[in-house]
Coordinates of C-alpha atoms in Angstrom, one line a residue:
Chain A
M1 CA 53.4 94.5 245.6
A2 CA 52.2 97.6 242.8
E3 CA 53.2 100.2 245.4
N4 CA 57.2 98.2 245.9
D5 CA 57.1 98.5 242.6
E6 CA 56.2 102.1 241.0
D7 CA 58.8 103.1 244.0
T8 CA 61.6 101.5 242.7
A9 CA 60.5 102.7 239.1
A10 CA 60.5 106.1 240.8
D11 CA 63.7 106.1 242.3
E12 CA 65.6 104.3 239.6
A13 CA 64.3 107.2 237.2
A14 CA 65.2 109.9 239.8
T15 CA 69.2 109.1 239.6
D16 CA 68.6 108.6 235.6
D17 CA 67.6 112.0 235.8
A18 CA 70.7 113.0 237.9
T19 CA 73.7 111.5 235.9
D20 CA 71.7 112.9 233.0
A21 CA 71.9 116.3 233.8
T22 CA 75.2 116.0 235.0
D23 CA 76.3 114.5 231.6
A24 CA 75.1 117.4 229.4
M25 CA 74.7 120.3 231.0
T26 CA 75.7 122.7 228.2
E27 CA 72.5 120.5 226.2
P28 CA 69.7 123.4 227.3
E29 CA 67.4 121.5 229.8
P30 CA 63.7 120.9 226.9
E31 CA 61.0 122.8 227.5
P32 CA 58.2 121.0 229.1
E33 CA 55.6 120.3 226.3
P34 CA 52.7 122.6 226.1
V35 CA 49.8 120.8 227.2
E36 CA 46.5 121.5 225.1
L37 CA 43.7 122.1 226.6
A38 CA 40.2 121.5 225.9
F39 CA 36.9 121.5 228.5
G40 CA 39.9 123.2 231.2
V41 CA 41.4 119.8 231.5
P42 CA 44.7 118.7 229.1
V43 CA 44.1 116.6 225.7
T44 CA 45.4 114.2 223.5
E45 CA 44.8 112.6 220.5
S46 CA 44.8 109.2 220.3
R47 CA 44.5 107.5 216.6
G48 CA 42.5 110.4 215.6
Q49 CA 40.3 110.0 218.6
R50 CA 40.3 113.3 220.9
V51 CA 40.6 112.0 224.5
L52 CA 40.2 113.9 227.8
H53 CA 42.2 113.7 231.5
P54 CA 40.0 115.2 233.4
S55 CA 41.4 114.8 237.1
R56 CA 39.1 112.7 239.3
E57 CA 38.2 116.0 241.4
E58 CA 38.0 118.1 237.4
Y59 CA 35.0 114.9 236.2
L60 CA 32.0 115.7 237.2
A61 CA 32.4 118.9 235.9
T62 CA 33.6 117.9 232.9
A63 CA 31.2 115.9 232.4
E64 CA 28.6 118.7 232.7
A65 CA 30.3 120.7 230.1
L66 CA 30.2 118.4 227.7
R67 CA 26.9 117.1 228.2
A68 CA 25.8 121.1 227.3
D69 CA 28.0 121.2 224.8
G70 CA 26.2 118.7 222.9
F71 CA 27.5 114.6 223.8
V72 CA 23.7 113.6 224.5
M73 CA 24.7 109.7 224.5
L74 CA 26.7 107.9 227.1
L75 CA 28.5 105.1 225.1
D76 CA 30.6 103.2 227.3
V77 CA 32.0 102.7 230.8
C78 CA 34.6 100.8 231.3
G79 CA 37.5 99.9 233.3
V80 CA 40.9 99.6 232.6
D81 CA 44.1 97.8 235.7
Y82 CA 47.2 99.6 234.7
L83 CA 48.8 97.5 237.2
T84 CA 51.4 95.6 234.5
H85 CA 51.5 98.7 232.1
A86 CA 52.2 101.4 233.9
G87 CA 54.3 103.3 231.1
R88 CA 51.6 104.3 229.3
T89 CA 52.1 107.6 227.6
L90 CA 50.2 110.6 229.4
P91 CA 49.9 114.1 229.3
T92 CA 52.2 115.8 231.3
P93 CA 50.2 117.1 234.0
V94 CA 49.0 113.6 234.5
Q95 CA 49.8 111.4 237.3
P96 CA 49.3 107.6 236.2
E97 CA 47.3 105.6 238.7
R98 CA 46.9 101.7 238.9
F99 CA 42.8 102.4 237.9
E100 CA 41.5 104.2 234.7
V101 CA 37.6 104.7 234.1
V102 CA 37.2 105.4 230.4
V103 CA 34.1 106.8 229.2
N104 CA 33.1 107.2 225.6
L105 CA 30.4 109.6 225.0
I106 CA 29.0 110.5 221.2
N107 CA 27.4 113.8 220.2
H108 CA 25.0 113.3 217.1
A109 CA 24.2 116.9 215.6
R110 CA 27.7 117.0 214.7
G111 CA 28.6 113.6 214.4
E112 CA 31.5 113.4 217.1
R113 CA 33.1 111.2 219.8
I114 CA 34.6 112.3 222.6
R115 CA 36.8 110.4 225.3
M116 CA 37.6 110.7 228.7
R117 CA 40.2 108.5 230.8
V118 CA 40.1 109.2 234.2
Q119 CA 43.1 108.3 236.6
V120 CA 41.6 106.4 240.0
P121 CA 44.0 105.0 242.9
E122 CA 44.4 101.6 244.2
A123 CA 44.3 103.2 247.5
D124 CA 40.8 105.1 247.4
P125 CA 39.4 103.7 244.4
H126 CA 36.1 106.0 244.3
I127 CA 34.8 108.2 241.1
P128 CA 31.6 110.1 241.2
S129 CA 29.1 108.6 239.1
L130 CA 27.2 110.6 236.4
F131 CA 23.5 109.2 236.9
D132 CA 22.4 112.6 237.3
I133 CA 23.5 114.1 233.9
W134 CA 23.3 110.3 231.6
P135 CA 21.2 107.7 233.3
G136 CA 22.2 105.1 230.8
C137 CA 25.9 104.3 232.8
E138 CA 23.4 103.0 235.7
T139 CA 24.2 99.0 234.3
L140 CA 27.8 99.9 233.4
E141 CA 29.4 101.8 235.7
R142 CA 27.7 98.6 238.1
E143 CA 29.7 96.6 235.8
T144 CA 32.9 98.4 235.9
Y145 CA 32.7 98.1 240.3
D146 CA 31.9 94.3 239.2
M147 CA 35.3 93.8 237.3
F148 CA 37.7 96.0 238.9
G149 CA 36.0 97.1 242.9
V150 CA 35.7 101.0 241.6
V151 CA 33.4 102.2 243.9
F152 CA 30.5 105.0 241.9
D153 CA 30.1 107.5 244.6
D154 CA 26.3 108.2 245.1
H155 CA 25.4 105.7 242.4
P156 CA 21.4 104.4 242.7
D157 CA 22.2 100.9 242.8
P158 CA 26.0 100.2 243.9
T159 CA 26.1 96.6 243.6
R160 CA 27.2 93.4 241.0
I161 CA 26.1 92.8 237.9
L162 CA 27.4 89.8 236.2
M163 CA 29.4 87.9 239.6
P164 CA 27.0 86.6 242.0
E165 CA 26.3 88.7 244.8
D166 CA 28.6 87.1 247.2
W167 CA 31.6 87.0 244.9
V168 CA 34.8 87.4 246.7
G169 CA 37.2 89.8 244.2
H170 CA 37.1 91.9 241.1
P171 CA 38.2 89.6 238.3
L172 CA 39.3 91.7 235.3
R173 CA 41.7 93.1 237.8
K174 CA 45.0 91.9 236.7
D175 CA 46.7 90.3 240.0
Y176 CA 42.8 88.1 239.9
A177 CA 43.5 84.8 238.8
V178 CA 43.0 83.4 235.4
G179 CA 41.2 80.4 235.0
R180 CA 41.5 77.0 238.2
I181 CA 38.0 78.3 239.9
P182 CA 36.0 75.7 241.0
V183 CA 32.8 75.8 239.4
Q184 CA 30.3 76.9 242.3
F185 CA 26.9 76.5 243.1
K186 CA 25.4 78.3 246.2
G187 CA 23.9 75.8 248.3
A188 CA 23.7 72.4 246.6
P189 CA 23.6 69.4 248.0
T190 CA 27.0 67.3 247.9
N191 CA 27.4 63.6 248.4
R192 CA 30.9 63.8 248.8
Chain B
M1 CA 7.4 104.0 209.6
A2 CA 8.5 107.5 208.0
I3 CA 12.3 107.8 205.7
T4 CA 14.1 110.9 207.2
D5 CA 16.8 113.4 206.1
K6 CA 19.2 114.1 208.7
T7 CA 18.4 117.6 209.2
E8 CA 15.8 116.1 211.5
T9 CA 17.8 115.3 213.7
D10 CA 19.3 118.6 214.2
T11 CA 17.0 119.6 216.9
L12 CA 17.9 117.8 219.7
P13 CA 14.8 116.9 222.7
E14 CA 15.3 118.0 225.7
L15 CA 16.3 115.6 228.8
T16 CA 15.8 117.3 231.3
D17 CA 11.7 114.9 232.5
A18 CA 13.8 112.1 231.4
R19 CA 16.7 112.7 233.7
V20 CA 14.3 113.2 236.8
R21 CA 12.1 110.1 235.3
A22 CA 15.3 107.8 236.4
R23 CA 15.6 109.1 239.3
E24 CA 11.9 108.8 240.5
S25 CA 12.5 105.1 239.1
A26 CA 10.6 102.6 237.7
V27 CA 13.6 100.2 238.3
L28 CA 13.1 98.3 241.7
R29 CA 16.4 98.7 243.1
L30 CA 16.8 96.2 245.1
S31 CA 19.4 93.2 245.2
E32 CA 19.1 89.4 244.9
S33 CA 19.5 88.5 248.7
A34 CA 17.0 91.5 249.7
M35 CA 14.5 89.9 247.4
A36 CA 14.6 86.4 248.0
R37 CA 14.6 87.3 252.2
L38 CA 11.9 90.2 251.9
G39 CA 8.9 88.1 253.0
E40 CA 10.9 87.5 256.4
M41 CA 11.7 91.2 256.4
G42 CA 9.5 92.8 257.8
P43 CA 9.9 96.4 258.7
D44 CA 13.3 96.0 258.3
A45 CA 13.0 95.5 254.5
P46 CA 14.7 97.9 252.3
I47 CA 11.4 99.1 250.4
D48 CA 8.2 99.7 251.2
V49 CA 6.3 96.7 251.2
D50 CA 2.3 96.7 251.1
D51 CA 0.1 94.1 250.8
E52 CA -1.5 95.2 247.7
R53 CA 2.3 94.6 245.9
M54 CA 3.7 91.4 245.0
F55 CA 7.1 90.6 244.4
I56 CA 8.1 87.9 242.1
N57 CA 10.4 86.8 239.8
M58 CA 10.3 86.2 236.0
G59 CA 12.8 83.7 234.5
P60 CA 15.5 83.0 234.7
S61 CA 14.9 80.2 232.3
H62 CA 11.1 81.8 231.5
P63 CA 10.2 80.7 227.5
S64 CA 10.0 84.5 226.7
T65 CA 12.9 85.9 228.1
H66 CA 15.7 85.0 225.6
G67 CA 17.7 82.5 227.6
V68 CA 18.4 83.5 230.6
L69 CA 17.6 86.6 231.9
R70 CA 15.3 87.3 235.1
L71 CA 12.9 89.6 236.0
M72 CA 12.4 91.0 239.6
L73 CA 8.2 92.2 239.5
E74 CA 6.5 94.2 241.6
L75 CA 3.4 93.8 240.9
E76 CA 0.1 95.3 241.4
G77 CA -2.5 93.0 240.6
E78 CA -1.5 92.6 236.6
T79 CA 0.0 95.6 236.6
V80 CA 3.9 96.1 236.7
R81 CA 4.6 98.7 238.6
R82 CA 8.8 98.7 239.0
S83 CA 11.2 95.8 238.2
K84 CA 14.4 95.3 237.7
P85 CA 16.5 92.7 235.0
V86 CA 19.0 90.6 236.7
I87 CA 21.6 89.4 234.4
G88 CA 24.4 87.3 234.4
Y89 CA 23.7 84.1 234.5
L90 CA 26.1 83.1 231.0
H91 CA 28.7 85.1 232.1
T92 CA 32.0 83.5 231.1
G93 CA 34.8 86.7 231.6
M94 CA 35.2 86.8 227.8
E95 CA 37.1 90.3 228.0
K96 CA 39.8 88.0 230.7
T97 CA 39.5 85.5 227.8
G98 CA 40.3 88.4 225.6
E99 CA 43.3 88.9 227.6
Q100 CA 44.8 85.7 227.0
L101 CA 44.6 85.0 223.5
T102 CA 46.8 86.6 220.5
Y103 CA 45.2 89.0 217.7
L104 CA 44.9 86.7 215.5
Q105 CA 42.7 84.4 218.0
G106 CA 40.8 87.2 219.6
P107 CA 38.4 86.5 216.9
T108 CA 37.8 83.0 217.1
N109 CA 36.4 84.6 221.3
V110 CA 34.0 87.7 220.2
T111 CA 32.2 85.4 217.7
R112 CA 30.8 84.0 220.6
M113 CA 29.3 87.3 222.1
D114 CA 26.1 87.6 220.2
Y115 CA 25.9 84.6 218.7
A116 CA 22.9 85.8 216.3
A117 CA 25.4 88.7 214.6
P118 CA 28.9 87.2 214.8
L119 CA 30.1 88.9 211.6
F120 CA 29.7 92.4 213.7
N121 CA 31.5 91.0 216.4
E122 CA 34.8 89.9 214.3
L123 CA 33.9 93.0 212.5
V124 CA 34.6 95.6 215.5
F125 CA 37.3 93.2 216.8
S126 CA 38.9 93.2 213.3
L127 CA 38.2 96.7 213.1
A128 CA 40.0 98.3 216.9
V129 CA 43.1 96.4 215.8
E130 CA 43.5 97.6 212.2
E131 CA 43.3 100.9 213.6
L132 CA 45.8 100.1 216.2
V133 CA 48.5 98.4 213.8
G134 CA 47.7 101.1 211.0
I135 CA 46.6 99.0 208.5
E136 CA 44.4 99.0 205.3
V137 CA 42.7 96.1 204.4
P138 CA 42.1 95.5 200.2
E139 CA 39.0 96.9 199.0
R140 CA 37.1 93.1 198.1
A141 CA 38.0 92.4 201.8
T142 CA 35.6 95.6 202.7
W143 CA 32.7 94.6 200.4
I144 CA 33.3 90.7 201.0
R145 CA 32.8 92.1 204.7
M146 CA 29.7 94.3 203.9
L147 CA 28.0 91.5 202.5
M148 CA 28.6 89.5 204.8
C149 CA 27.4 91.4 207.4
E150 CA 24.4 92.8 205.5
L151 CA 23.7 88.9 205.0
N152 CA 24.1 88.5 209.0
R153 CA 22.4 91.5 209.9
M154 CA 19.4 89.6 207.9
A155 CA 19.8 87.0 209.4
S156 CA 19.9 88.7 213.1
N157 CA 16.6 90.1 212.4
L158 CA 15.1 87.0 210.9
L159 CA 15.6 85.4 213.9
F160 CA 13.8 88.4 215.9
M161 CA 11.1 87.7 213.5
A162 CA 10.9 83.7 214.7
T163 CA 11.2 84.8 218.1
N164 CA 9.0 87.8 218.5
G165 CA 6.2 85.7 216.9
M166 CA 6.5 82.6 219.4
D167 CA 7.0 85.5 222.7
L168 CA 3.5 86.8 221.1
G169 CA 1.4 83.8 220.0
A170 CA 2.0 83.4 216.6
V171 CA 3.2 80.4 217.5
S172 CA 4.0 79.0 213.5
M173 CA 5.6 82.8 212.4
M174 CA 9.1 80.7 214.8
I175 CA 9.0 78.3 212.4
Y176 CA 9.1 80.4 209.5
G177 CA 11.5 82.8 210.9
W178 CA 14.2 80.1 211.4
R179 CA 13.3 78.4 207.9
E180 CA 14.5 81.8 206.0
R181 CA 17.7 82.3 208.6
E182 CA 18.6 79.1 207.4
D183 CA 18.5 79.6 204.4
I184 CA 21.0 82.2 204.6
L185 CA 23.3 80.8 207.7
R186 CA 23.8 77.8 204.8
F187 CA 25.2 80.3 202.3
F188 CA 27.6 81.3 205.8
E189 CA 28.3 77.7 205.7
M190 CA 29.4 77.6 201.9
V191 CA 31.5 80.9 202.2
T192 CA 33.2 80.5 206.1
G193 CA 32.2 76.3 207.0
L194 CA 30.5 77.2 209.3
R195 CA 26.9 78.0 209.9
M196 CA 28.0 80.3 213.3
N197 CA 30.8 81.7 215.2
H198 CA 33.0 81.8 211.9
N199 CA 35.4 83.3 213.2
Y200 CA 35.3 84.3 209.2
I201 CA 36.4 88.5 209.6
R202 CA 40.5 88.5 210.9
P203 CA 42.3 90.8 211.2
G204 CA 44.1 92.2 208.6
G205 CA 40.6 91.3 206.2
V206 CA 38.8 87.9 205.8
A207 CA 39.2 84.3 206.2
A208 CA 38.9 83.5 202.3
D209 CA 38.0 84.8 199.1
L210 CA 34.6 83.8 198.2
P211 CA 33.6 80.3 196.7
D212 CA 32.8 79.7 192.9
G213 CA 29.5 81.4 192.4
W214 CA 28.6 82.9 195.8
Q215 CA 26.7 85.1 192.8
A216 CA 24.1 82.3 192.1
E217 CA 24.0 81.0 195.9
V218 CA 22.9 85.6 197.3
E219 CA 20.9 86.2 194.4
R220 CA 18.7 83.0 195.2
L221 CA 18.5 84.3 198.8
L222 CA 17.3 87.6 197.5
E223 CA 14.5 85.5 194.8
I224 CA 13.1 83.7 197.8
I225 CA 13.4 85.9 200.5
P226 CA 11.2 89.1 199.7
P227 CA 7.8 86.7 198.9
R228 CA 8.5 85.1 202.4
L229 CA 8.5 89.5 203.8
E230 CA 5.1 89.0 202.0
E231 CA 3.9 86.2 204.0
Y232 CA 4.9 88.1 207.5
D233 CA 3.0 90.9 206.5
V234 CA -0.2 89.2 205.4
L235 CA 0.6 86.5 208.8
M236 CA 1.6 89.7 210.8
T237 CA 2.0 93.3 210.1
G238 CA -2.1 93.5 208.5
Q239 CA -3.1 91.4 211.4
P240 CA -5.4 93.5 214.0
I241 CA -4.6 90.5 216.8
W242 CA -0.8 91.3 215.9
R243 CA -1.4 94.9 216.0
D244 CA -3.2 95.2 219.7
R245 CA -0.6 92.8 220.8
L246 CA 2.0 95.8 219.8
Q247 CA 0.5 99.1 219.6
G248 CA 1.1 102.1 221.9
V249 CA 2.8 98.9 224.0
G250 CA 6.2 100.0 225.6
V251 CA 6.6 103.0 224.7
M252 CA 9.7 105.4 224.8
N253 CA 10.1 108.7 223.3
S254 CA 13.8 110.3 222.0
A255 CA 14.8 112.0 225.2
E256 CA 14.3 108.9 227.1
A257 CA 16.5 106.8 224.8
L258 CA 18.9 108.9 224.3
A259 CA 19.5 109.5 228.5
L260 CA 19.5 105.8 228.9
G261 CA 22.6 105.1 226.0
V262 CA 20.0 103.0 224.1
T263 CA 20.9 102.2 220.3
G264 CA 19.6 101.4 217.2
P265 CA 16.5 99.8 216.2
L266 CA 15.3 100.9 219.6
L267 CA 16.7 104.5 219.5
R268 CA 15.3 104.7 215.7
S269 CA 11.7 103.5 216.8
T270 CA 11.3 107.0 218.7
G271 CA 11.8 108.8 215.7
Y272 CA 15.6 109.6 216.3
A273 CA 17.4 108.7 212.5
W274 CA 21.0 107.6 213.1
D275 CA 22.2 104.9 212.1
L276 CA 25.9 104.6 212.0
R277 CA 26.2 103.2 208.3
R278 CA 25.1 106.3 206.9
D279 CA 25.9 109.0 209.8
Q280 CA 29.6 107.7 210.9
P281 CA 30.3 105.5 207.4
Y282 CA 32.9 103.1 208.3
L283 CA 33.9 100.0 205.7
A284 CA 32.5 101.2 202.0
Y285 CA 28.6 102.3 203.4
D286 CA 29.4 106.1 201.9
E287 CA 29.5 104.2 198.7
V288 CA 25.9 102.1 198.9
E289 CA 22.6 103.5 198.2
F290 CA 19.8 102.6 201.5
D291 CA 17.5 104.4 204.0
V292 CA 17.3 104.4 207.2
L293 CA 14.0 103.7 208.5
V294 CA 12.4 105.3 211.7
G295 CA 9.2 105.2 213.9
S296 CA 7.1 107.2 215.1
Y297 CA 5.5 106.6 218.5
G298 CA 8.6 104.6 219.6
D299 CA 5.8 101.4 221.0
C300 CA 6.6 97.8 220.4
F301 CA 4.5 98.0 216.9
D302 CA 7.5 100.4 215.7
R303 CA 9.8 98.3 216.4
Y304 CA 8.8 95.4 215.1
A305 CA 8.6 97.1 211.1
I306 CA 11.5 98.4 211.8
R307 CA 13.3 96.0 212.0
L308 CA 11.2 93.9 209.2
N309 CA 12.1 96.4 207.0
E310 CA 15.6 96.2 207.4
I311 CA 15.4 92.9 205.8
R312 CA 14.2 94.5 202.4
E313 CA 17.0 97.7 203.2
S314 CA 19.4 95.2 204.2
M315 CA 18.8 93.5 201.0
R316 CA 19.2 96.4 199.0
I317 CA 22.9 96.6 200.1
V318 CA 23.7 92.9 199.3
R319 CA 22.2 93.6 195.8
Q320 CA 25.0 96.8 195.7
V321 CA 27.5 94.5 196.6
I322 CA 27.2 92.4 194.1
D323 CA 27.1 94.4 191.4
K324 CA 30.1 96.6 192.8
M325 CA 32.7 94.1 194.1
P326 CA 36.0 94.7 193.1
A327 CA 38.3 91.6 192.1
G328 CA 41.8 91.9 194.4
D329 CA 43.3 90.5 197.2
V330 CA 41.6 89.6 200.6
R331 CA 43.8 89.9 203.1
V332 CA 46.6 92.5 203.7
Q333 CA 49.6 92.0 201.8
D334 CA 51.8 92.6 205.5
K335 CA 53.7 89.1 206.0
K336 CA 54.1 89.8 210.1
I337 CA 50.2 89.7 210.2
T338 CA 48.7 87.3 207.4
P339 CA 49.6 84.0 207.6
P340 CA 51.6 82.7 204.2
P341 CA 49.3 80.1 202.0
R342 CA 49.9 76.8 202.9
A343 CA 51.4 76.2 199.5
R344 CA 54.3 78.5 200.7
I345 CA 55.7 76.7 203.5
D346 CA 57.1 74.4 201.8
E347 CA 59.2 75.7 199.3
S348 CA 60.2 79.4 201.2
M349 CA 62.2 79.0 204.6
E350 CA 60.8 82.4 205.6
A351 CA 57.5 81.7 204.9
L352 CA 57.7 79.0 207.4
I353 CA 59.5 80.9 209.8
H354 CA 56.5 84.1 209.3
H355 CA 54.1 81.4 210.0
F356 CA 55.9 79.8 213.0
K357 CA 56.1 83.5 214.4
I358 CA 52.2 84.4 213.6
F359 CA 51.1 80.9 215.5
T360 CA 52.9 80.3 218.2
E361 CA 53.7 84.5 219.3
G362 CA 51.1 86.3 217.1
Y363 CA 52.4 89.6 215.5
K364 CA 52.8 92.6 218.3
V365 CA 50.8 95.5 218.3
P366 CA 51.6 99.4 218.4
E367 CA 51.2 100.5 222.3
G368 CA 48.2 102.6 222.4
E369 CA 44.3 102.6 222.6
V370 CA 41.1 103.5 220.3
Y371 CA 36.9 102.8 220.5
V372 CA 35.8 101.5 217.0
G373 CA 31.6 101.3 217.0
V374 CA 29.4 99.8 214.7
E375 CA 25.7 99.8 214.1
S376 CA 25.1 96.2 214.3
P377 CA 21.7 94.8 214.9
R378 CA 20.5 95.6 217.9
G379 CA 22.9 99.3 218.3
E380 CA 25.9 101.1 217.9
L381 CA 28.6 97.8 219.1
G382 CA 32.1 99.5 220.5
C383 CA 35.5 97.7 221.1
Y384 CA 37.8 99.5 223.4
M385 CA 41.2 98.0 223.0
V386 CA 45.0 98.8 225.0
S387 CA 47.4 98.0 223.4
D388 CA 51.0 97.9 225.2
G389 CA 52.6 97.0 222.8
G390 CA 52.6 93.5 223.1
S391 CA 51.1 90.3 220.5
H392 CA 47.6 90.2 222.9
P393 CA 45.6 93.0 223.8
Y394 CA 45.9 94.7 227.0
R395 CA 42.4 95.1 227.5
M396 CA 39.5 93.8 225.0
H397 CA 36.3 96.0 226.0
I398 CA 32.7 95.0 224.7
R399 CA 30.5 97.3 224.7
A400 CA 27.4 95.1 223.9
P401 CA 24.1 97.3 222.9
S402 CA 22.1 94.5 223.7
F403 CA 23.6 94.9 227.4
V404 CA 22.9 99.0 227.3
N405 CA 19.7 98.3 225.8
L406 CA 18.3 96.5 228.2
Q407 CA 18.4 99.0 231.3
C408 CA 15.0 100.7 228.9
L409 CA 13.4 97.2 229.6
P410 CA 11.9 98.8 233.2
Y411 CA 11.2 102.1 232.1
L412 CA 9.4 100.3 229.0
M413 CA 7.0 98.0 231.1
Q414 CA 6.7 100.5 233.9
D415 CA 2.3 100.3 234.0
G416 CA 1.8 98.2 231.7
L417 CA 0.4 94.3 231.8
I418 CA 2.4 91.2 232.3
A419 CA 1.5 90.5 229.3
D420 CA 2.7 93.0 227.4
A421 CA 5.8 92.4 229.8
V422 CA 6.9 89.7 227.7
A423 CA 5.8 91.8 223.9
N424 CA 8.9 94.3 225.4
I425 CA 11.5 91.8 226.0
S426 CA 10.9 90.3 222.9
T427 CA 10.9 93.6 221.0
V428 CA 14.1 94.9 222.7
D429 CA 15.5 91.5 221.2
P430 CA 18.8 91.1 224.0
I431 CA 20.7 88.6 222.9
M432 CA 21.5 87.1 226.3
G433 CA 25.3 85.8 225.4
E434 CA 26.3 88.9 224.1
V435 CA 24.8 91.0 227.2
D436 CA 26.4 88.6 229.6
R437 CA 29.5 88.0 227.8

């Protein structure tokens, strides 16, 4: 479903580009804005907060570099499902995907915070675990897996944490229905 | 106990040991279903099972687990070798619910997370929305927020005193802690109309101005609580049995605390001075004087002593807030965000429209994402919020300090006695409503 939507959106964008180009031959093509880099990956500002956008391949190396730079504590890992809000603002080289894993870090010595937003495709929802760098990510990554179905590779305990072990589905995904789920009691006797 | 300057945190401890310890693990990495069938599995069991080891459950409904926390313990005699907290019994999907509620309704949802410190949840949610919208709240609202939050911190720490006393056998302490807390909650009721789950701090300011005579009420609190804290010192702090139960139990060093993402009194008990109120001031904390308390051993006693003395520091802040409370509005004067006063609706068509729009569809928040953190009584309480430009948060994630702090429990309990496990759970002070959300 989502893929189809994206395809049509992409087609429309392509035709729009073509008509624009023929309409405005005189106007010079806008230069692609230079992408600012930090730790070798694109960096943006969101409401005055620094955000890094590493790809999945760069993710671990960026995390290592940040750790070496004094970001001693991992505060938060969470997921976002951009199924119904695909057109969000991202720096040019970053391809938007359905899922995003967001990691918040803090550097106590400099009193500085930084955030990593990593794109995770729906077809292959895998991302390396940060456990070897900050063991504190353990429960947070389990929660993200539980809620979004993003698998953290090399995680020491890749199980559900908030939902029951045998639960089907990932509740915080946007295509997961809201409410009206019968209360489930495992193996409870019923008189019906 | 010591009071430190910022310079002492400049040299960071080496983390390697902590990482190694995390990999080798105090955590019993065993699923719930495997735990249930461990006896039948024999050689197929995912972990080594020998006759000396016993696997038992503590909780989820155990008087010392602060709600519904279940611990899977691997015991050798009475010694805890490995353990794993199992949570989720209070999970009601509040982050999902948050996506269905408008920004105006949001605080009613988040306030139910950490029910011992509800105002902090409302505060962090409101700060995140305000950051996204780009509004500046009036000065008086900021100071009222600070007053209420510090009183809430006192109430929350008094609740800790009560439950901690009960867990460790000082049962009369439970009554005393609740009694003092109730005095503060009575003041909350006077201001917000409710003892808990206030929905008082809202994006744009606070719901209502402080009632007449609030100074006298707060001063009465500041008068009755200090002598009672002295009583606590007599009853617990200086008592040899109490000290024996807590000193040297559940020791954690700064490197481990940092590696595990532990914040708040737990981090400070290791001697690491980090408090967002001082180090990344929000509200008007840079205009009041207070000390950041740190421990030196990182054991249960330090965690207890820090919480007890933070009540005194909070009272110091509250005293300054009474003196410095500015006059003025308590809500931002932006008609798109603040609903009009009831009387205006009868007089003005425009006010009626604004009232209708705000309460039916809510106000729109510009697209963007933001993370805001505040120092709650349990550590860094964070809110990550994504807006798609609509009137509901696209994603609202709460970084719950109890949830993250809980993962240090296996490390604290490793190679200790079961009796000490209770002391450890108690001084980590998890609030399960916030852990499970």
